[in-house]
PDB file of C-alpha atoms in Angstrom:
ATOM      1  CA  MET A 891      -0.209  -0.115  -0.186  1.00  0.00           C
ATOM      2  CA  ALA A 892       0.873   3.480  -1.109  1.00  0.00           C
ATOM      3  CA  PRO A 893       1.707   6.011   2.099  1.00  0.00           C
ATOM      4  CA  LEU A 894      -0.557   8.026   2.836  1.00  0.00           C
ATOM      5  CA  ILE A 895       1.372  11.427   2.447  1.00  0.00           C
ATOM      6  CA  GLU A 896       4.941  11.108   0.560  1.00  0.00           C
ATOM      7  CA  LEU A 897       7.773  13.675   0.795  1.00  0.00           C
ATOM      8  CA  ARG A 898      11.260  13.719  -1.024  1.00  0.00           C
ATOM      9  CA  ASN A 899      14.352  15.733  -0.190  1.00  0.00           C
ATOM     10  CA  ILE A 900      12.477  18.889   1.179  1.00  0.00           C
ATOM     11  CA  THR A 901      14.571  21.795   2.039  1.00  0.00           C
ATOM     12  CA  LYS A 902      12.924  25.090   3.199  1.00  0.00           C
ATOM     13  CA  ARG A 903      15.479  27.955   3.462  1.00  0.00           C
ATOM     14  CA  PHE A 904      14.712  31.651   5.206  1.00  0.00           C
ATOM     15  CA  GLY A 905      16.162  34.623   5.435  1.00  0.00           C
ATOM     16  CA  LYS A 906      18.432  36.681   1.988  1.00  0.00           C
ATOM     17  CA  GLY A 907      22.032  36.228   1.026  1.00  0.00           C
ATOM     18  CA  LYS A 908      24.620  35.863   4.205  1.00  0.00           C
ATOM     19  CA  GLU A 909      21.217  35.928   6.635  1.00  0.00           C
ATOM     20  CA  GLN A 910      20.326  33.098   5.090  1.00  0.00           C
ATOM     21  CA  VAL A 911      19.174  30.255   7.956  1.00  0.00           C
ATOM     22  CA  THR A 912      18.128  26.583   6.736  1.00  0.00           C
ATOM     23  CA  ALA A 913      15.705  25.226   8.582  1.00  0.00           C
ATOM     24  CA  VAL A 914      15.041  21.822   6.984  1.00  0.00           C
ATOM     25  CA  ASP A 915      18.019  20.750   4.776  1.00  0.00           C
ATOM     26  CA  ASN A 916      16.591  17.643   2.045  1.00  0.00           C
ATOM     27  CA  VAL A 917      13.940  15.725   4.169  1.00  0.00           C
ATOM     28  CA  SER A 918      11.949  12.812   2.915  1.00  0.00           C
ATOM     29  CA  LEU A 919       9.273  11.417   5.031  1.00  0.00           C
ATOM     30  CA  ALA A 920       6.476   8.483   4.272  1.00  0.00           C
ATOM     31  CA  ILE A 921       2.945   8.440   6.590  1.00  0.00           C
ATOM     32  CA  GLU A 922       1.132   5.623   6.604  1.00  0.00           C
ATOM     33  CA  HIS A 923      -2.743   5.291   7.309  1.00  0.00           C
ATOM     34  CA  GLY A 924      -2.961   5.087  11.109  1.00  0.00           C
ATOM     35  CA  GLU A 925       0.142   7.008  11.924  1.00  0.00           C
ATOM     36  CA  ILE A 926       0.316   9.677  13.982  1.00  0.00           C
ATOM     37  CA  VAL A 927       3.217  12.220  12.950  1.00  0.00           C
ATOM     38  CA  CYS A 928       3.559  15.435  15.184  1.00  0.00           C
ATOM     39  CA  LEU A 929       6.494  18.156  13.837  1.00  0.00           C
ATOM     40  CA  VAL A 930       7.605  20.724  16.341  1.00  0.00           C
ATOM     41  CA  GLY A 931      10.073  23.789  15.428  1.00  0.00           C
ATOM     42  CA  GLU A 932      10.789  27.725  16.426  1.00  0.00           C
TER      43      GLU A 932
END
């Protein structure tokens, strides 16, 4: 059975130039039916 949600190679950066911050770098995730997932950040 295929995952309910699947993310591949996700990268998220905030800011510009030298002030750029990488919050998520090359993350992959598969969530199956019935799983409980929580993502927390500041």
